[in-house]
Amino acid sequence: MDKKILIIENDRDIRELVGHILSEQGYDVSDCPYKPVAELKAYDADVIILDEWVLGDKAGHMLCLELKAIDKLMNIPVIILSTAHNIEEIACTCKADGFVRKPFDIDILLAEVARVYLLCNQGI
């Protein structure tokens, strides 16, 4: 499996847990607590998993909007990972392709990653 996942999560434990889960399923995982959008262009990802509270001065949904405005990154599906009660609304507002509520069920995380990857690669 040559599917590349970038995890942007400020909580190291969650970042490592999600990375481990996805690696065990054969995904090629990269992670970072946060990088400016300019640096994210260098990552070659098929899916981005983005924590809603990833930044000190900017919420993750704002980063998602920035990613979706850049030609090189706009077609990479983004999954918002959050404890927010209104995660569906947040994901819709920031043009995310999916969401997973924390605490998450492993099967739901894997299904959402597979779903957004498939949607992106079918051109839907």
mmCIF file of C-alpha atoms in Angstrom:
data_model
loop_
_atom_site.group_PDB
_atom_site.id
_atom_site.type_symbol
_atom_site.label_atom_id
_atom_site.label_comp_id
_atom_site.label_asym_id
_atom_site.label_seq_id
_atom_site.Cartn_x
_atom_site.Cartn_y
_atom_site.Cartn_z
ATOM 1 C CA MET A 1 0.000 0.000 0.000
ATOM 2 C CA ASP A 2 1.493 3.292 -1.068
ATOM 3 C CA LYS A 3 -1.029 5.594 0.622
ATOM 4 C CA LYS A 4 0.648 8.489 2.408
ATOM 5 C CA ILE A 5 -0.960 10.065 5.454
ATOM 6 C CA LEU A 6 0.176 13.302 7.111
ATOM 7 C CA ILE A 7 -0.958 13.727 10.723
ATOM 8 C CA ILE A 8 -0.932 17.296 12.078
ATOM 9 C CA GLU A 9 -1.660 16.950 15.779
ATOM 10 C CA ASN A 10 -0.191 18.892 18.702
ATOM 11 C CA ASP A 11 -0.714 16.107 21.263
ATOM 12 C CA ARG A 12 2.268 13.788 20.843
ATOM 13 C CA ASP A 13 0.494 10.790 22.368
ATOM 14 C CA ILE A 14 -2.470 11.064 20.000
ATOM 15 C CA ARG A 15 -0.166 11.763 17.048
ATOM 16 C CA GLU A 16 1.837 8.622 17.823
ATOM 17 C CA LEU A 17 -1.279 6.512 18.471
ATOM 18 C CA VAL A 18 -2.945 7.510 15.194
ATOM 19 C CA GLY A 19 0.358 7.010 13.379
ATOM 20 C CA HIS A 20 0.782 3.543 14.870
ATOM 21 C CA ILE A 21 -2.780 2.510 14.003
ATOM 22 C CA LEU A 22 -2.386 3.637 10.397
ATOM 23 C CA SER A 23 1.122 2.188 10.025
ATOM 24 C CA GLU A 24 -0.175 -1.189 11.214
ATOM 25 C CA GLN A 25 -2.668 -1.047 8.341
ATOM 26 C CA GLY A 26 0.118 -0.449 5.809
ATOM 27 C CA TYR A 27 -0.149 3.315 5.425
ATOM 28 C CA ASP A 28 3.012 5.377 5.002
ATOM 29 C CA VAL A 29 2.671 7.888 7.860
ATOM 30 C CA SER A 30 4.380 11.235 8.440
ATOM 31 C CA ASP A 31 3.506 13.474 11.334
ATOM 32 C CA CYS A 32 4.189 16.877 12.772
ATOM 33 C CA PRO A 33 2.795 18.981 15.589
ATOM 34 C CA TYR A 34 2.411 21.981 13.251
ATOM 35 C CA LYS A 35 4.151 23.465 10.263
ATOM 36 C CA PRO A 36 3.389 26.698 8.434
ATOM 37 C CA VAL A 37 1.410 26.127 5.244
ATOM 38 C CA ALA A 38 4.473 26.952 3.133
ATOM 39 C CA GLU A 39 6.334 24.016 4.704
ATOM 40 C CA LEU A 40 3.377 21.661 4.308
ATOM 41 C CA LYS A 41 3.703 21.974 0.521
ATOM 42 C CA ALA A 42 6.831 19.818 0.768
ATOM 43 C CA TYR A 43 4.892 16.844 2.173
ATOM 44 C CA ASP A 44 3.650 14.326 -0.359
ATOM 45 C CA ALA A 45 0.398 13.206 1.270
ATOM 46 C CA ASP A 46 -2.693 11.423 -0.015
ATOM 47 C CA VAL A 47 -4.708 12.297 3.119
ATOM 48 C CA ILE A 48 -4.157 14.870 5.882
ATOM 49 C CA ILE A 49 -5.492 14.246 9.386
ATOM 50 C CA LEU A 50 -5.723 17.600 11.137
ATOM 51 C CA ASP A 51 -6.414 18.284 14.805
ATOM 52 C CA GLU A 52 -8.931 21.089 15.331
ATOM 53 C CA TRP A 53 -6.837 22.593 18.153
ATOM 54 C CA VAL A 54 -3.446 22.235 16.501
ATOM 55 C CA LEU A 55 -2.255 25.830 16.784
ATOM 56 C CA GLY A 56 -1.784 28.348 19.546
ATOM 57 C CA ASP A 57 -3.003 31.339 17.542
ATOM 58 C CA LYS A 58 -5.043 29.589 14.848
ATOM 59 C CA ALA A 59 -7.579 26.792 15.029
ATOM 60 C CA GLY A 60 -7.121 23.753 12.820
ATOM 61 C CA HIS A 61 -10.173 24.657 10.730
ATOM 62 C CA MET A 62 -8.397 27.878 9.711
ATOM 63 C CA LEU A 63 -5.390 25.840 8.593
ATOM 64 C CA CYS A 64 -7.758 23.579 6.642
ATOM 65 C CA LEU A 65 -9.166 26.608 4.795
ATOM 66 C CA GLU A 66 -5.621 27.710 3.955
ATOM 67 C CA LEU A 67 -4.745 24.236 2.649
ATOM 68 C CA LYS A 68 -7.874 24.174 0.476
ATOM 69 C CA ALA A 69 -6.877 27.540 -1.058
ATOM 70 C CA ILE A 70 -3.467 26.345 -2.333
ATOM 71 C CA ASP A 71 -3.358 24.673 -5.754
ATOM 72 C CA LYS A 72 -0.819 22.024 -4.741
ATOM 73 C CA LEU A 73 -2.782 21.055 -1.602
ATOM 74 C CA MET A 74 -6.447 21.753 -2.398
ATOM 75 C CA ASN A 75 -7.207 18.263 -3.711
ATOM 76 C CA ILE A 76 -5.677 16.411 -0.773
ATOM 77 C CA PRO A 77 -8.533 15.190 1.427
ATOM 78 C CA VAL A 78 -8.499 16.554 4.974
ATOM 79 C CA ILE A 79 -10.018 14.797 7.980
ATOM 80 C CA ILE A 80 -10.634 16.946 11.069
ATOM 81 C CA LEU A 81 -9.943 15.175 14.370
ATOM 82 C CA SER A 82 -11.683 16.891 17.283
ATOM 83 C CA THR A 83 -13.509 16.693 20.608
ATOM 84 C CA ALA A 84 -15.729 19.622 19.573
ATOM 85 C CA HIS A 85 -19.452 18.954 19.959
ATOM 86 C CA ASN A 86 -20.076 20.689 16.611
ATOM 87 C CA ILE A 87 -17.420 18.817 14.636
ATOM 88 C CA GLU A 88 -19.772 18.236 11.668
ATOM 89 C CA GLU A 89 -20.368 21.978 11.354
ATOM 90 C CA ILE A 90 -16.656 22.738 11.710
ATOM 91 C CA ALA A 91 -15.740 20.185 9.029
ATOM 92 C CA CYS A 92 -18.354 21.571 6.638
ATOM 93 C CA THR A 93 -17.368 25.202 7.227
ATOM 94 C CA CYS A 94 -13.668 24.596 6.581
ATOM 95 C CA LYS A 95 -14.273 22.380 3.517
ATOM 96 C CA ALA A 96 -12.802 19.307 5.209
ATOM 97 C CA ASP A 97 -13.555 16.035 3.474
ATOM 98 C CA GLY A 98 -14.360 14.189 6.676
ATOM 99 C CA PHE A 99 -14.150 14.171 10.442
ATOM 100 C CA VAL A 100 -13.508 11.833 13.354
ATOM 101 C CA ARG A 101 -14.692 12.652 16.850
ATOM 102 C CA LYS A 102 -12.277 12.170 19.773
ATOM 103 C CA PRO A 103 -12.162 9.885 21.610
ATOM 104 C CA PHE A 104 -12.295 7.799 18.474
ATOM 105 C CA ASP A 105 -13.025 4.196 17.647
ATOM 106 C CA ILE A 106 -10.192 2.657 15.608
ATOM 107 C CA ASP A 107 -12.612 1.167 13.078
ATOM 108 C CA ILE A 108 -14.256 4.562 12.521
ATOM 109 C CA LEU A 109 -10.865 6.236 12.014
ATOM 110 C CA LEU A 110 -9.789 3.582 9.498
ATOM 111 C CA ALA A 111 -13.125 3.714 7.668
ATOM 112 C CA GLU A 112 -12.995 7.507 7.366
ATOM 113 C CA VAL A 113 -9.417 7.461 6.045
ATOM 114 C CA ALA A 114 -10.369 4.800 3.485
ATOM 115 C CA ARG A 115 -13.534 6.702 2.505
ATOM 116 C CA VAL A 116 -11.880 10.071 1.842
ATOM 117 C CA TYR A 117 -8.956 8.421 0.053
ATOM 118 C CA LEU A 118 -11.365 6.576 -2.237
ATOM 119 C CA LEU A 119 -13.432 9.697 -2.929
ATOM 120 C CA CYS A 120 -10.327 11.650 -3.864
ATOM 121 C CA ASN A 121 -8.977 8.956 -6.146
ATOM 122 C CA GLN A 122 -12.290 8.398 -7.921
ATOM 123 C CA GLY A 123 -12.568 12.086 -8.704
ATOM 124 C CA ILE A 124 -15.882 12.366 -6.885
#
